[in-house]
């Protein structure tokens, strides 16, 4: 991922959150750390412009998330997917 530049024709992924409070950078960083540590993401890097660059696996494409809210939204999506997959296998 070092030296990667987002594809200019692909828009950044925006948050679809219905929260009443805006997620902070600290909250997004905490979620990114947990997702990487639990190997639910391969890497999550905060760019200087506030966007997040995330990769689900070493060879997967890099996704650009538009800020803290999008990172928290991604964490919620991953949690939902993990929970629904686990419930279907029981």
PDB file of N, CA and C in Angstrom:
ATOM      1  N   UNK A   1       0.804  -1.196   0.000  1.00  0.00           N
ATOM      2  CA  UNK A   1       0.000   0.000   0.000  1.00  0.00           C
ATOM      3  C   UNK A   1       0.849   1.263   0.000  1.00  0.00           C
ATOM      4  N   UNK A   2       2.089   1.235   0.481  1.00  0.00           N
ATOM      5  CA  UNK A   2       2.901   2.444   0.405  1.00  0.00           C
ATOM      6  C   UNK A   2       3.031   2.915  -1.034  1.00  0.00           C
ATOM      7  N   UNK A   3       2.911   4.196  -1.222  1.00  0.00           N
ATOM      8  CA  UNK A   3       3.023   4.770  -2.554  1.00  0.00           C
ATOM      9  C   UNK A   3       1.759   4.627  -3.381  1.00  0.00           C
ATOM     10  N   UNK A   4       0.702   4.055  -2.800  1.00  0.00           N
ATOM     11  CA  UNK A   4      -0.547   3.873  -3.543  1.00  0.00           C
ATOM     12  C   UNK A   4      -1.280   5.207  -3.630  1.00  0.00           C
ATOM     13  N   UNK A   5      -1.823   5.441  -4.797  1.00  0.00           N
ATOM     14  CA  UNK A   5      -2.648   6.627  -4.992  1.00  0.00           C
ATOM     15  C   UNK A   5      -4.031   6.172  -5.413  1.00  0.00           C
ATOM     16  N   UNK A   6      -5.097   6.671  -4.779  1.00  0.00           N
ATOM     17  CA  UNK A   6      -6.439   6.263  -5.160  1.00  0.00           C
ATOM     18  C   UNK A   6      -6.676   6.541  -6.636  1.00  0.00           C
ATOM     19  N   UNK A   7      -7.454   5.684  -7.250  1.00  0.00           N
ATOM     20  CA  UNK A   7      -7.795   5.838  -8.661  1.00  0.00           C
ATOM     21  C   UNK A   7      -8.659   7.087  -8.810  1.00  0.00           C
ATOM     22  N   UNK A   8      -8.271   8.024  -9.671  1.00  0.00           N
ATOM     23  CA  UNK A   8      -8.998   9.296  -9.768  1.00  0.00           C
ATOM     24  C   UNK A   8     -10.429   9.149 -10.286  1.00  0.00           C
ATOM     25  N   UNK A   9     -10.747   8.069 -10.989  1.00  0.00           N
ATOM     26  CA  UNK A   9     -12.090   7.900 -11.528  1.00  0.00           C
ATOM     27  C   UNK A   9     -13.028   7.204 -10.552  1.00  0.00           C
ATOM     28  N   UNK A  10     -12.494   6.637  -9.468  1.00  0.00           N
ATOM     29  CA  UNK A  10     -13.330   5.978  -8.467  1.00  0.00           C
ATOM     30  C   UNK A  10     -13.598   6.947  -7.327  1.00  0.00           C
ATOM     31  N   UNK A  11     -14.852   7.202  -7.038  1.00  0.00           N
ATOM     32  CA  UNK A  11     -15.146   8.139  -5.940  1.00  0.00           C
ATOM     33  C   UNK A  11     -14.839   7.508  -4.589  1.00  0.00           C
ATOM     34  N   UNK A  12     -14.566   8.339  -3.615  1.00  0.00           N
ATOM     35  CA  UNK A  12     -14.356   7.863  -2.249  1.00  0.00           C
ATOM     36  C   UNK A  12     -15.680   7.313  -1.726  1.00  0.00           C
ATOM     37  N   UNK A  13     -15.593   6.321  -0.872  1.00  0.00           N
ATOM     38  CA  UNK A  13     -16.792   5.726  -0.289  1.00  0.00           C
ATOM     39  C   UNK A  13     -17.239   6.613   0.854  1.00  0.00           C
ATOM     40  N   UNK A  14     -18.456   7.042   0.790  1.00  0.00           N
ATOM     41  CA  UNK A  14     -19.010   7.949   1.788  1.00  0.00           C
ATOM     42  C   UNK A  14     -19.781   7.162   2.854  1.00  0.00           C
ATOM     43  N   UNK A  15     -19.914   7.744   4.011  1.00  0.00           N
ATOM     44  CA  UNK A  15     -20.624   7.102   5.109  1.00  0.00           C
ATOM     45  C   UNK A  15     -22.133   7.138   4.877  1.00  0.00           C
ATOM     46  N   UNK A  16     -22.806   6.058   5.314  1.00  0.00           N
ATOM     47  CA  UNK A  16     -24.264   6.003   5.269  1.00  0.00           C
ATOM     48  C   UNK A  16     -24.815   5.923   6.685  1.00  0.00           C
ATOM     49  N   UNK A  17     -24.073   6.414   7.617  1.00  0.00           N
ATOM     50  CA  UNK A  17     -24.407   6.292   9.032  1.00  0.00           C
ATOM     51  C   UNK A  17     -25.671   7.062   9.387  1.00  0.00           C
ATOM     52  N   UNK A  18     -26.464   6.481  10.307  1.00  0.00           N
ATOM     53  CA  UNK A  18     -27.658   7.167  10.800  1.00  0.00           C
ATOM     54  C   UNK A  18     -27.465   7.598  12.253  1.00  0.00           C
ATOM     55  N   UNK A  19     -26.238   7.707  12.690  1.00  0.00           N
ATOM     56  CA  UNK A  19     -25.929   8.118  14.061  1.00  0.00           C
ATOM     57  C   UNK A  19     -26.345   9.561  14.303  1.00  0.00           C
ATOM     58  N   UNK A  20     -26.548   9.882  15.566  1.00  0.00           N
ATOM     59  CA  UNK A  20     -26.880  11.260  15.905  1.00  0.00           C
ATOM     60  C   UNK A  20     -25.634  12.081  16.197  1.00  0.00           C
ATOM     61  N   UNK A  21     -24.515  11.411  16.488  1.00  0.00           N
ATOM     62  CA  UNK A  21     -23.268  12.129  16.720  1.00  0.00           C
ATOM     63  C   UNK A  21     -22.267  11.768  15.617  1.00  0.00           C
ATOM     64  N   UNK A  22     -21.385  12.693  15.335  1.00  0.00           N
ATOM     65  CA  UNK A  22     -20.384  12.476  14.301  1.00  0.00           C
ATOM     66  C   UNK A  22     -19.213  11.705  14.907  1.00  0.00           C
ATOM     67  N   UNK A  23     -18.813  10.585  14.271  1.00  0.00           N
ATOM     68  CA  UNK A  23     -17.661   9.842  14.799  1.00  0.00           C
ATOM     69  C   UNK A  23     -16.399  10.705  14.782  1.00  0.00           C
ATOM     70  N   UNK A  24     -15.589  10.549  15.800  1.00  0.00           N
ATOM     71  CA  UNK A  24     -14.339  11.300  15.885  1.00  0.00           C
ATOM     72  C   UNK A  24     -13.216  10.522  15.210  1.00  0.00           C
ATOM     73  N   UNK A  25     -12.129  11.218  14.952  1.00  0.00           N
ATOM     74  CA  UNK A  25     -10.945  10.571  14.388  1.00  0.00           C
ATOM     75  C   UNK A  25     -10.420   9.507  15.345  1.00  0.00           C
ATOM     76  N   UNK A  26     -10.487   9.770  16.647  1.00  0.00           N
ATOM     77  CA  UNK A  26     -10.025   8.800  17.641  1.00  0.00           C
ATOM     78  C   UNK A  26     -10.867   7.527  17.602  1.00  0.00           C
ATOM     79  N   UNK A  27     -12.185   7.682  17.456  1.00  0.00           N
ATOM     80  CA  UNK A  27     -13.066   6.518  17.374  1.00  0.00           C
ATOM     81  C   UNK A  27     -12.755   5.704  16.114  1.00  0.00           C
ATOM     82  N   UNK A  28     -12.578   6.386  15.002  1.00  0.00           N
ATOM     83  CA  UNK A  28     -12.255   5.702  13.748  1.00  0.00           C
ATOM     84  C   UNK A  28     -10.919   4.969  13.859  1.00  0.00           C
ATOM     85  N   UNK A  29      -9.941   5.609  14.483  1.00  0.00           N
ATOM     86  CA  UNK A  29      -8.626   4.982  14.666  1.00  0.00           C
ATOM     87  C   UNK A  29      -8.732   3.735  15.540  1.00  0.00           C
ATOM     88  N   UNK A  30      -9.531   3.815  16.582  1.00  0.00           N
ATOM     89  CA  UNK A  30      -9.708   2.662  17.470  1.00  0.00           C
ATOM     90  C   UNK A  30     -10.345   1.497  16.718  1.00  0.00           C
ATOM     91  N   UNK A  31     -11.376   1.790  15.918  1.00  0.00           N
ATOM     92  CA  UNK A  31     -12.013   0.739  15.136  1.00  0.00           C
ATOM     93  C   UNK A  31     -11.054   0.158  14.105  1.00  0.00           C
ATOM     94  N   UNK A  32     -10.286   1.004  13.454  1.00  0.00           N
ATOM     95  CA  UNK A  32      -9.318   0.527  12.457  1.00  0.00           C
ATOM     96  C   UNK A  32      -8.321  -0.419  13.124  1.00  0.00           C
ATOM     97  N   UNK A  33      -7.829  -0.041  14.286  1.00  0.00           N
ATOM     98  CA  UNK A  33      -6.863  -0.881  14.999  1.00  0.00           C
ATOM     99  C   UNK A  33      -7.463  -2.241  15.347  1.00  0.00           C
ATOM    100  N   UNK A  34      -8.694  -2.258  15.829  1.00  0.00           N
ATOM    101  CA  UNK A  34      -9.360  -3.518  16.191  1.00  0.00           C
ATOM    102  C   UNK A  34      -9.561  -4.386  14.952  1.00  0.00           C
ATOM    103  N   UNK A  35     -10.022  -3.795  13.859  1.00  0.00           N
ATOM    104  CA  UNK A  35     -10.273  -4.564  12.643  1.00  0.00           C
ATOM    105  C   UNK A  35      -8.990  -5.196  12.104  1.00  0.00           C
ATOM    106  N   UNK A  36      -7.898  -4.466  12.157  1.00  0.00           N
ATOM    107  CA  UNK A  36      -6.618  -5.009  11.679  1.00  0.00           C
ATOM    108  C   UNK A  36      -6.102  -6.064  12.658  1.00  0.00           C
ATOM    109  N   UNK A  37      -6.161  -5.788  13.941  1.00  0.00           N
ATOM    110  CA  UNK A  37      -5.661  -6.746  14.941  1.00  0.00           C
ATOM    111  C   UNK A  37      -6.424  -8.066  14.883  1.00  0.00           C
ATOM    112  N   UNK A  38      -7.726  -7.994  14.639  1.00  0.00           N
ATOM    113  CA  UNK A  38      -8.542  -9.222  14.558  1.00  0.00           C
ATOM    114  C   UNK A  38      -8.546  -9.834  13.155  1.00  0.00           C
ATOM    115  N   UNK A  39      -7.731  -9.253  12.293  1.00  0.00           N
ATOM    116  CA  UNK A  39      -7.551  -9.732  10.919  1.00  0.00           C
ATOM    117  C   UNK A  39      -8.838  -9.696  10.094  1.00  0.00           C
ATOM    118  N   UNK A  40      -9.689  -8.725  10.398  1.00  0.00           N
ATOM    119  CA  UNK A  40     -10.879  -8.498   9.589  1.00  0.00           C
ATOM    120  C   UNK A  40     -10.561  -7.531   8.453  1.00  0.00           C
ATOM    121  N   UNK A  41      -9.471  -6.790   8.596  1.00  0.00           N
ATOM    122  CA  UNK A  41      -8.875  -5.973   7.538  1.00  0.00           C
ATOM    123  C   UNK A  41      -7.385  -6.279   7.517  1.00  0.00           C
ATOM    124  N   UNK A  42      -6.802  -6.230   6.329  1.00  0.00           N
ATOM    125  CA  UNK A  42      -5.355  -6.426   6.229  1.00  0.00           C
ATOM    126  C   UNK A  42      -4.619  -5.177   6.707  1.00  0.00           C
ATOM    127  N   UNK A  43      -5.102  -4.012   6.282  1.00  0.00           N
ATOM    128  CA  UNK A  43      -4.460  -2.756   6.655  1.00  0.00           C
ATOM    129  C   UNK A  43      -5.484  -1.627   6.597  1.00  0.00           C
ATOM    130  N   UNK A  44      -5.286  -0.640   7.459  1.00  0.00           N
ATOM    131  CA  UNK A  44      -6.090   0.585   7.454  1.00  0.00           C
ATOM    132  C   UNK A  44      -5.148   1.731   7.798  1.00  0.00           C
ATOM    133  N   UNK A  45      -5.035   2.679   6.879  1.00  0.00           N
ATOM    134  CA  UNK A  45      -4.085   3.787   7.046  1.00  0.00           C
ATOM    135  C   UNK A  45      -4.832   5.109   6.911  1.00  0.00           C
ATOM    136  N   UNK A  46      -4.634   5.981   7.880  1.00  0.00           N
ATOM    137  CA  UNK A  46      -5.224   7.318   7.825  1.00  0.00           C
ATOM    138  C   UNK A  46      -4.335   8.207   6.961  1.00  0.00           C
ATOM    139  N   UNK A  47      -4.901   8.752   5.903  1.00  0.00           N
ATOM    140  CA  UNK A  47      -4.162   9.650   5.015  1.00  0.00           C
ATOM    141  C   UNK A  47      -4.154  11.063   5.609  1.00  0.00           C
ATOM    142  N   UNK A  48      -3.199  11.880   5.215  1.00  0.00           N
ATOM    143  CA  UNK A  48      -3.121  13.247   5.742  1.00  0.00           C
ATOM    144  C   UNK A  48      -4.381  14.087   5.496  1.00  0.00           C
ATOM    145  N   UNK A  49      -5.138  13.746   4.455  1.00  0.00           N
ATOM    146  CA  UNK A  49      -6.345  14.516   4.144  1.00  0.00           C
ATOM    147  C   UNK A  49      -7.578  14.035   4.911  1.00  0.00           C
ATOM    148  N   UNK A  50      -7.399  13.065   5.830  1.00  0.00           N
ATOM    149  CA  UNK A  50      -8.520  12.580   6.637  1.00  0.00           C
ATOM    150  C   UNK A  50      -9.210  11.365   6.060  1.00  0.00           C
ATOM    151  N   UNK A  51      -8.879  10.982   4.850  1.00  0.00           N
ATOM    152  CA  UNK A  51      -9.447   9.769   4.267  1.00  0.00           C
ATOM    153  C   UNK A  51      -8.715   8.557   4.825  1.00  0.00           C
ATOM    154  N   UNK A  52      -9.362   7.410   4.755  1.00  0.00           N
ATOM    155  CA  UNK A  52      -8.759   6.147   5.173  1.00  0.00           C
ATOM    156  C   UNK A  52      -8.530   5.296   3.941  1.00  0.00           C
ATOM    157  N   UNK A  53      -7.360   4.669   3.880  1.00  0.00           N
ATOM    158  CA  UNK A  53      -7.056   3.701   2.835  1.00  0.00           C
ATOM    159  C   UNK A  53      -7.104   2.340   3.512  1.00  0.00           C
ATOM    160  N   UNK A  54      -7.984   1.468   3.026  1.00  0.00           N
ATOM    161  CA  UNK A  54      -8.149   0.163   3.648  1.00  0.00           C
ATOM    162  C   UNK A  54      -8.016  -0.933   2.602  1.00  0.00           C
ATOM    163  N   UNK A  55      -7.554  -2.077   3.074  1.00  0.00           N
ATOM    164  CA  UNK A  55      -7.360  -3.223   2.204  1.00  0.00           C
ATOM    165  C   UNK A  55      -7.789  -4.457   2.997  1.00  0.00           C
ATOM    166  N   UNK A  56      -8.675  -5.269   2.421  1.00  0.00           N
ATOM    167  CA  UNK A  56      -9.186  -6.437   3.148  1.00  0.00           C
ATOM    168  C   UNK A  56      -8.211  -7.606   3.156  1.00  0.00           C
ATOM    169  N   UNK A  57      -7.355  -7.690   2.158  1.00  0.00           N
ATOM    170  CA  UNK A  57      -6.361  -8.759   2.043  1.00  0.00           C
ATOM    171  C   UNK A  57      -5.156  -8.199   1.301  1.00  0.00           C
ATOM    172  N   UNK A  58      -3.988  -8.861   1.407  1.00  0.00           N
ATOM    173  CA  UNK A  58      -2.782  -8.314   0.769  1.00  0.00           C
ATOM    174  C   UNK A  58      -2.928  -8.036  -0.734  1.00  0.00           C
ATOM    175  N   UNK A  59      -3.650  -8.861  -1.449  1.00  0.00           N
ATOM    176  CA  UNK A  59      -3.789  -8.679  -2.895  1.00  0.00           C
ATOM    177  C   UNK A  59      -5.097  -7.984  -3.285  1.00  0.00           C
ATOM    178  N   UNK A  60      -5.908  -7.608  -2.309  1.00  0.00           N
ATOM    179  CA  UNK A  60      -7.194  -6.957  -2.584  1.00  0.00           C
ATOM    180  C   UNK A  60      -6.969  -5.510  -3.009  1.00  0.00           C
ATOM    181  N   UNK A  61      -7.918  -4.956  -3.748  1.00  0.00           N
ATOM    182  CA  UNK A  61      -7.801  -3.540  -4.106  1.00  0.00           C
ATOM    183  C   UNK A  61      -7.904  -2.651  -2.869  1.00  0.00           C
ATOM    184  N   UNK A  62      -7.275  -1.513  -2.949  1.00  0.00           N
ATOM    185  CA  UNK A  62      -7.330  -0.534  -1.863  1.00  0.00           C
ATOM    186  C   UNK A  62      -8.622   0.263  -2.007  1.00  0.00           C
ATOM    187  N   UNK A  63      -9.347   0.385  -0.904  1.00  0.00           N
ATOM    188  CA  UNK A  63     -10.569   1.194  -0.885  1.00  0.00           C
ATOM    189  C   UNK A  63     -10.255   2.517  -0.203  1.00  0.00           C
ATOM    190  N   UNK A  64     -10.893   3.570  -0.671  1.00  0.00           N
ATOM    191  CA  UNK A  64     -10.737   4.892  -0.073  1.00  0.00           C
ATOM    192  C   UNK A  64     -12.026   5.219   0.676  1.00  0.00           C
ATOM    193  N   UNK A  65     -11.896   5.445   1.975  1.00  0.00           N
ATOM    194  CA  UNK A  65     -13.042   5.820   2.803  1.00  0.00           C
ATOM    195  C   UNK A  65     -12.949   7.302   3.109  1.00  0.00           C
ATOM    196  N   UNK A  66     -14.060   7.991   2.991  1.00  0.00           N
ATOM    197  CA  UNK A  66     -14.085   9.439   3.130  1.00  0.00           C
ATOM    198  C   UNK A  66     -14.280   9.879   4.575  1.00  0.00           C
ATOM    199  N   UNK A  67     -13.258   9.678   5.407  1.00  0.00           N
ATOM    200  CA  UNK A  67     -13.282  10.209   6.761  1.00  0.00           C
ATOM    201  C   UNK A  67     -13.668   9.221   7.839  1.00  0.00           C
ATOM    202  N   UNK A  68     -13.732   9.743   9.065  1.00  0.00           N
ATOM    203  CA  UNK A  68     -13.990   8.934  10.258  1.00  0.00           C
ATOM    204  C   UNK A  68     -15.346   8.236  10.197  1.00  0.00           C
ATOM    205  N   UNK A  69     -16.366   8.930   9.739  1.00  0.00           N
ATOM    206  CA  UNK A  69     -17.701   8.334   9.692  1.00  0.00           C
ATOM    207  C   UNK A  69     -17.722   7.119   8.763  1.00  0.00           C
ATOM    208  N   UNK A  70     -17.022   7.193   7.653  1.00  0.00           N
ATOM    209  CA  UNK A  70     -16.980   6.066   6.719  1.00  0.00           C
ATOM    210  C   UNK A  70     -16.228   4.885   7.330  1.00  0.00           C
ATOM    211  N   UNK A  71     -15.184   5.151   8.112  1.00  0.00           N
ATOM    212  CA  UNK A  71     -14.450   4.061   8.771  1.00  0.00           C
ATOM    213  C   UNK A  71     -15.334   3.379   9.808  1.00  0.00           C
ATOM    214  N   UNK A  72     -16.053   4.159  10.595  1.00  0.00           N
ATOM    215  CA  UNK A  72     -16.951   3.593  11.603  1.00  0.00           C
ATOM    216  C   UNK A  72     -18.081   2.830  10.914  1.00  0.00           C
ATOM    217  N   UNK A  73     -18.565   3.337   9.801  1.00  0.00           N
ATOM    218  CA  UNK A  73     -19.597   2.657   9.027  1.00  0.00           C
ATOM    219  C   UNK A  73     -19.071   1.313   8.514  1.00  0.00           C
ATOM    220  N   UNK A  74     -17.845   1.283   8.025  1.00  0.00           N
ATOM    221  CA  UNK A  74     -17.249   0.037   7.565  1.00  0.00           C
ATOM    222  C   UNK A  74     -17.143  -0.960   8.717  1.00  0.00           C
ATOM    223  N   UNK A  75     -16.741  -0.504   9.883  1.00  0.00           N
ATOM    224  CA  UNK A  75     -16.656  -1.386  11.054  1.00  0.00           C
ATOM    225  C   UNK A  75     -18.034  -1.987  11.357  1.00  0.00           C
ATOM    226  N   UNK A  76     -19.077  -1.178  11.275  1.00  0.00           N
ATOM    227  CA  UNK A  76     -20.439  -1.669  11.520  1.00  0.00           C
ATOM    228  C   UNK A  76     -20.843  -2.695  10.474  1.00  0.00           C
ATOM    229  N   UNK A  77     -20.499  -2.453   9.209  1.00  0.00           N
ATOM    230  CA  UNK A  77     -20.805  -3.407   8.148  1.00  0.00           C
ATOM    231  C   UNK A  77     -20.094  -4.734   8.377  1.00  0.00           C
ATOM    232  N   UNK A  78     -18.826  -4.675   8.761  1.00  0.00           N
ATOM    233  CA  UNK A  78     -18.057  -5.894   9.020  1.00  0.00           C
ATOM    234  C   UNK A  78     -18.646  -6.645  10.203  1.00  0.00           C
ATOM    235  N   UNK A  79     -19.009  -5.913  11.261  1.00  0.00           N
ATOM    236  CA  UNK A  79     -19.641  -6.548  12.425  1.00  0.00           C
ATOM    237  C   UNK A  79     -20.940  -7.226  12.022  1.00  0.00           C
ATOM    238  N   UNK A  80     -21.767  -6.536  11.257  1.00  0.00           N
ATOM    239  CA  UNK A  80     -23.046  -7.097  10.826  1.00  0.00           C
ATOM    240  C   UNK A  80     -22.819  -8.366  10.008  1.00  0.00           C
ATOM    241  N   UNK A  81     -21.882  -8.309   9.070  1.00  0.00           N
ATOM    242  CA  UNK A  81     -21.581  -9.469   8.223  1.00  0.00           C
ATOM    243  C   UNK A  81     -21.081 -10.634   9.076  1.00  0.00           C
ATOM    244  N   UNK A  82     -20.201 -10.343  10.031  1.00  0.00           N
ATOM    245  CA  UNK A  82     -19.655 -11.388  10.903  1.00  0.00           C
ATOM    246  C   UNK A  82     -20.762 -12.023  11.727  1.00  0.00           C
ATOM    247  N   UNK A  83     -21.640 -11.214  12.265  1.00  0.00           N
ATOM    248  CA  UNK A  83     -22.741 -11.735  13.085  1.00  0.00           C
ATOM    249  C   UNK A  83     -23.732 -12.542  12.264  1.00  0.00           C
ATOM    250  N   UNK A  84     -24.109 -12.054  11.093  1.00  0.00           N
ATOM    251  CA  UNK A  84     -25.095 -12.782  10.291  1.00  0.00           C
ATOM    252  C   UNK A  84     -24.501 -14.067   9.730  1.00  0.00           C
ATOM    253  N   UNK A  85     -23.224 -14.055   9.381  1.00  0.00           N
ATOM    254  CA  UNK A  85     -22.571 -15.274   8.887  1.00  0.00           C
ATOM    255  C   UNK A  85     -22.491 -16.307  10.009  1.00  0.00           C
ATOM    256  N   UNK A  86     -22.116 -15.859  11.211  1.00  0.00           N
ATOM    257  CA  UNK A  86     -22.014 -16.761  12.353  1.00  0.00           C
ATOM    258  C   UNK A  86     -23.378 -17.358  12.689  1.00  0.00           C
ATOM    259  N   UNK A  87     -24.444 -16.557  12.636  1.00  0.00           N
ATOM    260  CA  UNK A  87     -25.794 -17.047  12.961  1.00  0.00           C
ATOM    261  C   UNK A  87     -26.289 -18.039  11.921  1.00  0.00           C
ATOM    262  N   UNK A  88     -25.902 -17.878  10.653  1.00  0.00           N
ATOM    263  CA  UNK A  88     -26.338 -18.801   9.604  1.00  0.00           C
ATOM    264  C   UNK A  88     -25.619 -20.141   9.691  1.00  0.00           C
ATOM    265  N   UNK A  89     -24.456 -20.183  10.288  1.00  0.00           N
ATOM    266  CA  UNK A  89     -23.701 -21.438  10.384  1.00  0.00           C
ATOM    267  C   UNK A  89     -24.012 -22.230  11.632  1.00  0.00           C
ATOM    268  N   UNK A  90     -24.838 -21.689  12.510  1.00  0.00           N
ATOM    269  CA  UNK A  90     -25.206 -22.417  13.749  1.00  0.00           C
ATOM    270  C   UNK A  90     -26.257 -23.447  13.479  1.00  0.00           C
TER     271      UNK A  90
END
